[in-house]
PDB file of C-alpha atoms and ligand atoms in Angstrom:
ATOM      1  CA  UNK O 347      14.685   1.064  10.950  1.00 65.00           C
ATOM      2  CA  UNK O 348      13.192   1.059   7.450  1.00 77.00           C
ATOM      3  CA  UNK O 349      15.531   3.282   5.442  1.00 89.00           C
ATOM      4  CA  UNK O 350      13.625   3.403   2.146  1.00 96.00           C
ATOM      5  CA  UNK O 351      10.653   5.555   1.227  1.00 98.00           C
ATOM      6  CA  UNK O 352       7.948   3.565  -0.531  1.00 98.00           C
ATOM      7  CA  UNK O 353       5.764   5.189  -3.188  1.00 98.00           C
ATOM      8  CA  UNK O 354       3.019   2.760  -4.141  1.00 98.00           C
ATOM      9  CA  UNK O 355       0.247   3.594  -6.569  1.00 98.00           C
ATOM     10  CA  UNK O 356      -3.153   1.940  -6.337  1.00 98.00           C
ATOM     11  CA  UNK O 357      -4.919   2.448  -9.638  1.00 98.00           C
ATOM     12  CA  UNK O 358      -8.096   0.763  -8.314  1.00 98.00           C
ATOM     13  CA  UNK O 359     -10.458  -0.012 -11.251  1.00 98.00           C
ATOM     14  CA  UNK O 360      -8.916   2.679 -13.435  1.00 98.00           C
ATOM     15  CA  UNK O 361      -6.305   3.051 -16.138  1.00 98.00           C
ATOM     16  CA  UNK O 362      -5.881   1.466 -19.538  1.00 98.00           C
ATOM     17  CA  UNK O 363      -3.253  -0.219 -21.697  1.00 98.00           C
ATOM     18  CA  UNK O 364      -2.528   3.241 -23.114  1.00 98.00           C
ATOM     19  CA  UNK O 365      -1.940   4.738 -19.658  1.00 98.00           C
ATOM     20  CA  UNK O 366       0.308   1.816 -18.705  1.00 98.00           C
ATOM     21  CA  UNK O 367       2.399   2.606 -21.795  1.00 98.00           C
ATOM     22  CA  UNK O 368       2.619   6.298 -20.928  1.00 98.00           C
ATOM     23  CA  UNK O 369       3.616   5.495 -17.324  1.00 98.00           C
ATOM     24  CA  UNK O 370       6.271   3.070 -18.545  1.00 98.00           C
ATOM     25  CA  UNK O 371       7.854   5.752 -20.741  1.00 98.00           C
ATOM     26  CA  UNK O 372       7.764   8.405 -18.028  1.00 98.00           C
ATOM     27  CA  UNK O 373       8.930   6.158 -15.187  1.00 98.00           C
ATOM     28  CA  UNK O 374      11.872   4.987 -17.310  1.00 97.00           C
ATOM     29  CA  UNK O 375      12.861   8.663 -17.571  1.00 96.00           C
ATOM     30  CA  UNK O 376      12.269   9.558 -13.907  1.00 97.00           C
ATOM     31  CA  UNK O 377      13.456   6.517 -11.989  1.00 96.00           C
ATOM     32  CA  UNK O 378      17.209   6.695 -12.806  1.00 96.00           C
ATOM     33  CA  UNK O 379      17.297  10.197 -11.319  1.00 97.00           C
ATOM     34  CA  UNK O 380      15.993   8.999  -7.963  1.00 97.00           C
ATOM     35  CA  UNK O 381      17.883   7.564  -4.996  1.00 97.00           C
ATOM     36  CA  UNK O 382      17.759   3.767  -4.886  1.00 96.00           C
ATOM     37  CA  UNK O 383      15.954   4.038  -1.537  1.00 97.00           C
ATOM     38  CA  UNK O 384      12.900   5.451  -3.322  1.00 98.00           C
ATOM     39  CA  UNK O 385      11.001   2.233  -3.883  1.00 98.00           C
ATOM     40  CA  UNK O 386       8.286   2.623  -6.488  1.00 98.00           C
ATOM     41  CA  UNK O 387       5.445   0.191  -7.105  1.00 98.00           C
ATOM     42  CA  UNK O 388       2.166   0.239  -9.001  1.00 98.00           C
ATOM     43  CA  UNK O 389      -0.797  -1.934  -8.029  1.00 98.00           C
ATOM     44  CA  UNK O 390      -3.013  -2.159 -11.082  1.00 98.00           C
ATOM     45  CA  UNK O 391      -6.011  -4.095 -12.402  1.00 98.00           C
ATOM     46  CA  UNK O 392      -5.048  -7.720 -13.187  1.00 98.00           C
ATOM     47  CA  UNK O 393      -5.524  -7.215 -16.929  1.00 98.00           C
ATOM     48  CA  UNK O 394      -2.799  -4.526 -16.908  1.00 98.00           C
ATOM     49  CA  UNK O 395      -0.176  -6.529 -14.996  1.00 97.00           C
ATOM     50  CA  UNK O 396       1.706  -7.330 -18.191  1.00 97.00           C
ATOM     51  CA  UNK O 397       1.073  -4.019 -19.946  1.00 98.00           C
ATOM     52  CA  UNK O 398       4.063  -2.216 -18.385  1.00 98.00           C
ATOM     53  CA  UNK O 399       7.604  -2.062 -19.634  1.00 96.00           C
ATOM     54  CA  UNK O 400       9.529  -0.933 -16.574  1.00 96.00           C
ATOM     55  CA  UNK O 401      12.925  -1.232 -14.982  1.00 92.00           C
ATOM     56  CA  UNK O 402      12.952  -4.281 -12.680  1.00 90.00           C
ATOM     57  CA  UNK O 403      13.417  -1.994  -9.669  1.00 94.00           C
ATOM     58  CA  UNK O 404       9.836  -0.820 -10.070  1.00 97.00           C
ATOM     59  CA  UNK O 405       7.488  -3.453  -8.726  1.00 97.00           C
ATOM     60  CA  UNK O 406       4.117  -4.334 -10.169  1.00 98.00           C
ATOM     61  CA  UNK O 407       1.343  -5.454  -7.883  1.00 98.00           C
ATOM     62  CA  UNK O 408      -2.268  -6.572  -7.882  1.00 98.00           C
ATOM     63  CA  UNK O 409      -5.110  -5.306  -5.680  1.00 98.00           C
ATOM     64  CA  UNK O 410      -6.657  -8.541  -4.473  1.00 98.00           C
ATOM     65  CA  UNK O 411      -6.199 -12.315  -4.606  1.00 98.00           C
ATOM     66  CA  UNK O 412      -8.098 -15.443  -3.668  1.00 98.00           C
ATOM     67  CA  UNK O 413      -7.333 -17.122  -0.347  1.00 98.00           C
ATOM     68  CA  UNK O 414      -7.627 -20.463  -2.196  1.00 98.00           C
ATOM     69  CA  UNK O 415      -4.985 -22.230  -4.304  1.00 98.00           C
ATOM     70  CA  UNK O 416      -7.102 -23.159  -7.336  1.00 98.00           C
ATOM     71  CA  UNK O 417     -10.428 -24.701  -8.225  1.00 98.00           C
ATOM     72  CA  UNK O 418     -14.073 -23.868  -8.770  1.00 98.00           C
ATOM     73  CA  UNK O 419     -14.015 -20.213  -7.702  1.00 98.00           C
ATOM     74  CA  UNK O 420     -15.437 -18.429 -10.728  1.00 98.00           C
ATOM     75  CA  UNK O 421     -14.129 -14.909 -11.132  1.00 97.00           C
ATOM     76  CA  UNK O 422     -11.344 -15.236  -8.564  1.00 98.00           C
ATOM     77  CA  UNK O 423      -7.604 -14.952  -9.261  1.00 98.00           C
ATOM     78  CA  UNK O 424      -5.057 -17.044  -7.389  1.00 98.00           C
ATOM     79  CA  UNK O 425      -1.659 -16.057  -6.023  1.00 98.00           C
ATOM     80  CA  UNK O 426      -0.024 -18.426  -8.466  1.00 98.00           C
ATOM     81  CA  UNK O 427      -1.738 -16.814 -11.461  1.00 98.00           C
ATOM     82  CA  UNK O 428      -0.515 -13.429 -10.249  1.00 98.00           C
ATOM     83  CA  UNK O 429       3.109 -14.485  -9.814  1.00 98.00           C
ATOM     84  CA  UNK O 430       3.018 -15.994 -13.318  1.00 97.00           C
ATOM     85  CA  UNK O 431       2.316 -12.496 -14.605  1.00 96.00           C
ATOM     86  CA  UNK O 432       5.419 -11.093 -12.888  1.00 95.00           C
ATOM     87  CA  UNK O 433       3.482  -9.703  -9.966  1.00 97.00           C
ATOM     88  CA  UNK O 434       5.494  -9.060  -6.767  1.00 96.00           C
ATOM     89  CA  UNK O 435       3.008  -7.366  -4.501  1.00 98.00           C
ATOM     90  CA  UNK O 436      -0.675  -7.588  -3.731  1.00 98.00           C
ATOM     91  CA  UNK O 437      -2.910  -5.271  -1.753  1.00 98.00           C
ATOM     92  CA  UNK O 438      -5.142  -7.097   0.719  1.00 98.00           C
ATOM     93  CA  UNK O 439      -7.905  -5.739   2.905  1.00 98.00           C
ATOM     94  CA  UNK O 440      -8.345  -2.418   1.176  1.00 98.00           C
ATOM     95  CA  UNK O 441     -11.283  -0.645   2.833  1.00 98.00           C
ATOM     96  CA  UNK O 442     -13.177  -0.726  -0.459  1.00 98.00           C
ATOM     97  CA  UNK O 443     -13.002  -4.512  -0.402  1.00 98.00           C
ATOM     98  CA  UNK O 444     -13.921  -4.669   3.274  1.00 98.00           C
ATOM     99  CA  UNK O 445     -16.885  -2.323   2.776  1.00 96.00           C
ATOM    100  CA  UNK O 446     -18.160  -3.061  -0.737  1.00 97.00           C
ATOM    101  CA  UNK O 447     -17.322  -6.764  -0.902  1.00 97.00           C
ATOM    102  CA  UNK O 448     -17.794  -7.642   2.773  1.00 97.00           C
ATOM    103  CA  UNK O 449     -14.282  -8.988   3.351  1.00 98.00           C
ATOM    104  CA  UNK O 450     -13.765  -9.833   7.008  1.00 98.00           C
ATOM    105  CA  UNK O 451     -10.534  -9.357   8.935  1.00 98.00           C
ATOM    106  CA  UNK O 452     -10.156 -13.153   9.070  1.00 97.00           C
ATOM    107  CA  UNK O 453     -10.493 -13.425   5.276  1.00 98.00           C
ATOM    108  CA  UNK O 454      -8.001 -10.591   4.818  1.00 98.00           C
ATOM    109  CA  UNK O 455      -5.574 -12.423   7.109  1.00 98.00           C
ATOM    110  CA  UNK O 456      -5.996 -15.629   5.066  1.00 98.00           C
ATOM    111  CA  UNK O 457      -5.315 -13.706   1.862  1.00 98.00           C
ATOM    112  CA  UNK O 458      -2.143 -12.228   3.381  1.00 98.00           C
ATOM    113  CA  UNK O 459      -0.977 -15.724   4.352  1.00 98.00           C
ATOM    114  CA  UNK O 460      -1.779 -17.058   0.882  1.00 98.00           C
ATOM    115  CA  UNK O 461       0.231 -14.230  -0.701  1.00 98.00           C
ATOM    116  CA  UNK O 462       3.259 -14.963   1.507  1.00 98.00           C
ATOM    117  CA  UNK O 463       3.115 -18.697   0.820  1.00 98.00           C
ATOM    118  CA  UNK O 464       3.359 -17.916  -2.888  1.00 98.00           C
ATOM    119  CA  UNK O 465       6.168 -15.387  -2.737  1.00 98.00           C
ATOM    120  CA  UNK O 466       4.005 -12.290  -3.020  1.00 98.00           C
ATOM    121  CA  UNK O 467       4.412  -9.425  -0.551  1.00 98.00           C
ATOM    122  CA  UNK O 468       0.993  -8.493   0.820  1.00 98.00           C
ATOM    123  CA  UNK O 469       0.289  -4.830   1.485  1.00 98.00           C
ATOM    124  CA  UNK O 470      -2.207  -5.177   4.316  1.00 98.00           C
ATOM    125  CA  UNK O 471      -4.560  -2.205   4.606  1.00 98.00           C
ATOM    126  CA  UNK O 472      -6.218  -1.180   7.837  1.00 98.00           C
ATOM    127  CA  UNK O 473      -8.127   1.922   8.816  1.00 98.00           C
ATOM    128  CA  UNK O 474     -11.098   3.383  10.636  1.00 97.00           C
ATOM    129  CA  UNK O 475     -14.148   5.201   9.272  1.00 96.00           C
ATOM    130  CA  UNK O 476     -14.855   8.835  10.135  1.00 96.00           C
ATOM    131  CA  UNK O 477     -17.647   7.770  12.453  1.00 96.00           C
ATOM    132  CA  UNK O 478     -15.390   5.326  14.288  1.00 97.00           C
ATOM    133  CA  UNK O 479     -12.753   8.057  14.740  1.00 96.00           C
ATOM    134  CA  UNK O 480     -15.342  10.492  16.102  1.00 96.00           C
ATOM    135  CA  UNK O 481     -16.485   7.841  18.562  1.00 97.00           C
ATOM    136  CA  UNK O 482     -12.895   7.386  19.759  1.00 97.00           C
ATOM    137  CA  UNK O 483     -12.716   3.852  18.354  1.00 98.00           C
ATOM    138  CA  UNK O 484      -9.735   4.299  16.014  1.00 97.00           C
ATOM    139  CA  UNK O 485      -7.291   2.129  17.938  1.00 98.00           C
ATOM    140  CA  UNK O 486      -9.881  -0.532  18.767  1.00 98.00           C
ATOM    141  CA  UNK O 487     -10.831  -0.874  15.099  1.00 98.00           C
ATOM    142  CA  UNK O 488      -7.355  -0.963  13.607  1.00 98.00           C
ATOM    143  CA  UNK O 489      -6.170  -3.081  16.529  1.00 98.00           C
ATOM    144  CA  UNK O 490      -8.760  -5.743  15.661  1.00 98.00           C
ATOM    145  CA  UNK O 491      -7.842  -5.605  11.951  1.00 98.00           C
ATOM    146  CA  UNK O 492      -4.148  -5.939  12.791  1.00 98.00           C
ATOM    147  CA  UNK O 493      -4.592  -8.707  15.368  1.00 98.00           C
ATOM    148  CA  UNK O 494      -6.362 -10.976  12.868  1.00 98.00           C
ATOM    149  CA  UNK O 495      -3.325 -10.748  10.578  1.00 98.00           C
ATOM    150  CA  UNK O 496      -0.848 -11.198  13.443  1.00 98.00           C
ATOM    151  CA  UNK O 497      -2.650 -14.332  14.611  1.00 98.00           C
ATOM    152  CA  UNK O 498      -2.662 -15.824  11.123  1.00 98.00           C
ATOM    153  CA  UNK O 499       0.927 -14.970  10.166  1.00 98.00           C
ATOM    154  CA  UNK O 500       2.854 -15.089  13.419  1.00 96.00           C
ATOM    155  CA  UNK O 501       5.963 -12.975  14.066  1.00 93.00           C
ATOM    156  CA  UNK O 502       8.010 -14.345  11.170  1.00 93.00           C
ATOM    157  CA  UNK O 503       5.227 -13.766   8.656  1.00 97.00           C
ATOM    158  CA  UNK O 504       4.558 -10.263   9.966  1.00 97.00           C
ATOM    159  CA  UNK O 505       8.176  -9.301   9.245  1.00 96.00           C
ATOM    160  CA  UNK O 506       7.540  -9.974   5.543  1.00 97.00           C
ATOM    161  CA  UNK O 507       4.440  -7.859   4.939  1.00 98.00           C
ATOM    162  CA  UNK O 508       3.956  -4.167   4.245  1.00 98.00           C
ATOM    163  CA  UNK O 509       1.297  -2.431   6.286  1.00 98.00           C
ATOM    164  CA  UNK O 510      -0.803   0.507   5.086  1.00 98.00           C
ATOM    165  CA  UNK O 511      -2.759   2.752   7.407  1.00 98.00           C
ATOM    166  CA  UNK O 512      -5.598   4.165   5.348  1.00 98.00           C
ATOM    167  CA  UNK O 513      -8.184   6.108   7.324  1.00 97.00           C
ATOM    168  CA  UNK O 514     -11.386   5.530   5.350  1.00 96.00           C
ATOM    169  CA  UNK O 515     -12.465   9.151   5.822  1.00 95.00           C
ATOM    170  CA  UNK O 516      -9.320  10.326   4.020  1.00 94.00           C
ATOM    171  CA  UNK O 517      -9.679   8.083   0.960  1.00 93.00           C
ATOM    172  CA  UNK O 518     -10.690   9.911  -2.194  1.00 89.00           C
ATOM    173  CA  UNK O 519     -12.062  12.800  -0.149  1.00 89.00           C
ATOM    174  CA  UNK O 520      -9.185  15.278  -0.371  1.00 85.00           C
ATOM    175  CA  UNK O 521      -9.271  15.257   3.468  1.00 87.00           C
ATOM    176  CA  UNK O 522      -5.770  14.034   4.295  1.00 88.00           C
ATOM    177  CA  UNK O 523      -5.025  13.001   7.857  1.00 90.00           C
ATOM    178  CA  UNK O 524      -2.706  15.638   9.296  1.00 95.00           C
ATOM    179  CA  UNK O 525       0.919  14.504   9.544  1.00 96.00           C
ATOM    180  CA  UNK O 526       0.464  14.445  13.341  1.00 96.00           C
ATOM    181  CA  UNK O 527      -2.717  12.342  13.175  1.00 96.00           C
ATOM    182  CA  UNK O 528      -1.066   9.849  10.837  1.00 97.00           C
ATOM    183  CA  UNK O 529       2.170   9.744  12.848  1.00 98.00           C
ATOM    184  CA  UNK O 530       0.224   9.044  16.047  1.00 98.00           C
ATOM    185  CA  UNK O 531      -1.382   5.956  14.504  1.00 98.00           C
ATOM    186  CA  UNK O 532       1.816   4.774  12.814  1.00 98.00           C
ATOM    187  CA  UNK O 533       3.774   5.006  16.075  1.00 97.00           C
ATOM    188  CA  UNK O 534       1.020   3.041  17.825  1.00 98.00           C
ATOM    189  CA  UNK O 535       1.083   0.376  15.114  1.00 98.00           C
ATOM    190  CA  UNK O 536       4.842   0.058  15.331  1.00 97.00           C
ATOM    191  CA  UNK O 537       4.495  -0.455  19.034  1.00 96.00           C
ATOM    192  CA  UNK O 538       1.819  -3.158  18.560  1.00 97.00           C
ATOM    193  CA  UNK O 539       4.103  -4.982  16.146  1.00 96.00           C
ATOM    194  CA  UNK O 540       6.713  -5.554  18.831  1.00 94.00           C
ATOM    195  CA  UNK O 541      10.111  -6.748  17.687  1.00 92.00           C
ATOM    196  CA  UNK O 542       9.176  -6.827  13.967  1.00 94.00           C
ATOM    197  CA  UNK O 543       7.911  -3.242  14.133  1.00 92.00           C
ATOM    198  CA  UNK O 544      11.192  -1.792  12.946  1.00 90.00           C
ATOM    199  CA  UNK O 545      11.460  -4.206  10.012  1.00 90.00           C
ATOM    200  CA  UNK O 546       8.332  -3.622   7.974  1.00 95.00           C
ATOM    201  CA  UNK O 547       7.284  -0.546   6.061  1.00 97.00           C
ATOM    202  CA  UNK O 548       4.171   1.213   7.317  1.00 98.00           C
ATOM    203  CA  UNK O 549       2.653   3.302   4.539  1.00 98.00           C
ATOM    204  CA  UNK O 550       0.055   6.028   4.849  1.00 98.00           C
ATOM    205  CA  UNK O 551      -2.849   6.197   2.379  1.00 97.00           C
ATOM    206  CA  UNK O 552      -5.597   8.781   1.951  1.00 96.00           C
ATOM    207  CA  UNK O 553      -5.454  11.793  -0.373  1.00 95.00           C
ATOM    208  CA  UNK O 554      -1.661  11.802  -0.699  1.00 97.00           C
ATOM    209  CA  UNK O 555      -0.572  14.221  -3.423  1.00 97.00           C
ATOM    210  CA  UNK O 556       2.620  15.855  -4.652  1.00 98.00           C
ATOM    211  CA  UNK O 557       1.778  18.855  -2.465  1.00 97.00           C
ATOM    212  CA  UNK O 558       1.452  17.030   0.862  1.00 97.00           C
ATOM    213  CA  UNK O 559       3.723  13.987   0.428  1.00 98.00           C
ATOM    214  CA  UNK O 560       6.847  15.577   1.934  1.00 97.00           C
ATOM    215  CA  UNK O 561       5.218  16.573   5.222  1.00 97.00           C
ATOM    216  CA  UNK O 562       3.697  13.111   5.615  1.00 97.00           C
ATOM    217  CA  UNK O 563       6.789  11.136   4.611  1.00 97.00           C
ATOM    218  CA  UNK O 564       9.046  13.087   6.942  1.00 97.00           C
ATOM    219  CA  UNK O 565       7.161  11.800   9.973  1.00 97.00           C
ATOM    220  CA  UNK O 566       9.273   9.366  11.944  1.00 96.00           C
ATOM    221  CA  UNK O 567       7.031   6.314  11.505  1.00 97.00           C
ATOM    222  CA  UNK O 568       5.661   6.959   8.012  1.00 97.00           C
ATOM    223  CA  UNK O 569       7.690   4.976   5.487  1.00 98.00           C
ATOM    224  CA  UNK O 570       5.880   6.135   2.375  1.00 98.00           C
ATOM    225  CA  UNK O 571       2.454   6.273   0.799  1.00 98.00           C
ATOM    226  CA  UNK O 572      -0.247   4.172  -0.830  1.00 98.00           C
ATOM    227  CA  UNK O 573      -1.629   6.545  -3.396  1.00 98.00           C
ATOM    228  CA  UNK O 574      -4.976   6.322  -5.170  1.00 98.00           C
ATOM    229  CA  UNK O 575      -6.146   9.204  -7.364  1.00 97.00           C
ATOM    230  CA  UNK O 576      -2.763  10.935  -7.623  1.00 98.00           C
ATOM    231  CA  UNK O 577      -1.138   7.725  -8.885  1.00 98.00           C
ATOM    232  CA  UNK O 578      -3.115   7.984 -12.136  1.00 98.00           C
ATOM    233  CA  UNK O 579      -1.592  11.340 -13.006  1.00 98.00           C
ATOM    234  CA  UNK O 580       2.046  10.986 -13.991  1.00 98.00           C
ATOM    235  CA  UNK O 581       2.909  14.563 -12.971  1.00 98.00           C
ATOM    236  CA  UNK O 582       1.419  14.080  -9.494  1.00 98.00           C
ATOM    237  CA  UNK O 583       3.033  10.671  -9.149  1.00 98.00           C
ATOM    238  CA  UNK O 584       6.393  12.062 -10.235  1.00 98.00           C
ATOM    239  CA  UNK O 585       6.011  14.869  -7.684  1.00 98.00           C
ATOM    240  CA  UNK O 586       5.420  12.306  -4.919  1.00 98.00           C
ATOM    241  CA  UNK O 587       8.460  10.249  -6.020  1.00 98.00           C
ATOM    242  CA  UNK O 588      10.575  13.405  -6.050  1.00 98.00           C
ATOM    243  CA  UNK O 589       9.363  14.403  -2.581  1.00 98.00           C
ATOM    244  CA  UNK O 590      10.537  10.986  -1.350  1.00 98.00           C
ATOM    245  CA  UNK O 591      13.843  11.462  -3.175  1.00 98.00           C
ATOM    246  CA  UNK O 592      14.440  14.884  -1.603  1.00 97.00           C
ATOM    247  CA  UNK O 593      13.851  13.450   1.865  1.00 96.00           C
ATOM    248  CA  UNK O 594      16.279  10.581   1.274  1.00 96.00           C
ATOM    249  CA  UNK O 595      18.953  12.875  -0.134  1.00 94.00           C
ATOM    250  CA  UNK O 596      18.510  15.379   2.714  1.00 91.00           C
ATOM    251  CA  UNK O 597      19.041  12.619   5.268  1.00 84.00           C
ATOM    252  CA  UNK O 598      22.266  11.833   3.374  1.00 74.00           C
TER     253      UNK O 598
HETATM  254  P1  13P Y 213      -6.737   8.370  -2.615  1.00 92.26           P
HETATM  255  O1  13P Y 213      -5.251   8.649  -2.699  1.00 92.26           O
HETATM  256  O2  13P Y 213      -7.440   8.588  -3.920  1.00 92.26           O
HETATM  257  O3  13P Y 213      -7.348   9.086  -1.469  1.00 92.26           O
HETATM  258  O4  13P Y 213      -6.896   6.809  -2.335  1.00 92.26           O
HETATM  259  C1  13P Y 213      -6.151   6.234  -1.324  1.00 92.26           C
HETATM  260  C2  13P Y 213      -6.255   4.767  -1.447  1.00 92.26           C
HETATM  261  O5  13P Y 213      -7.310   4.191  -1.252  1.00 92.26           O
HETATM  262  C3  13P Y 213      -5.035   4.014  -1.810  1.00 92.26           C
HETATM  263  O6  13P Y 213      -5.202   2.649  -1.625  1.00 92.26           O
END
């Protein structure tokens, strides 16, 4: 089983060099007090990748990459350019990219493969809209999103990714999925993953805050959170890290 709790911030198109500096100072203070199994990462705009001064244990990630190696792709950023900046992780298939930038499941799968080939860990996001949930299509939708990645990466590749279940209706809305709703989906995903299911972290994303992190993270199949809004507020982010720490220390 995955024994760590992952706390991953997604700054989206927010933040600044100044905020990166403030986070560096505060995370240098907080991180030594936490169990080593609390794995912290921040996925930030590409221009901020080198603006942090953090302990190596805290990973820095990007939020998107090109599926191509290099060439005439104006405005795109390659995996290689990201790793050159010390990037370890990259979010792929966030619902905002699927919805606002028309990324297909096949393209997301190609991006995940490209990340892996270049030594980046992809955090593959999947999730249903509110309408799809109401229509009882949750498992069909996330099943299709997952299958595209499974087909592209194969078993061995799947063991090296992180997965994030982010119900679209819970993102930036303050409407968190209940711990039971999230656990139900996470358990289903783990089952779909077969033998690699116990090896990769499955994170929950959607209105995670300091006040609800503990009840989500203590679910059997929730290995941590992908955090949007609350990851831009150091006090909230610290609260989420400490909730993860308390859980780890309680388990002993
Ligand atoms: P919020 O935490 O702001 O709901 O965003 C979640 C998210 O999209 C993380 O990737």
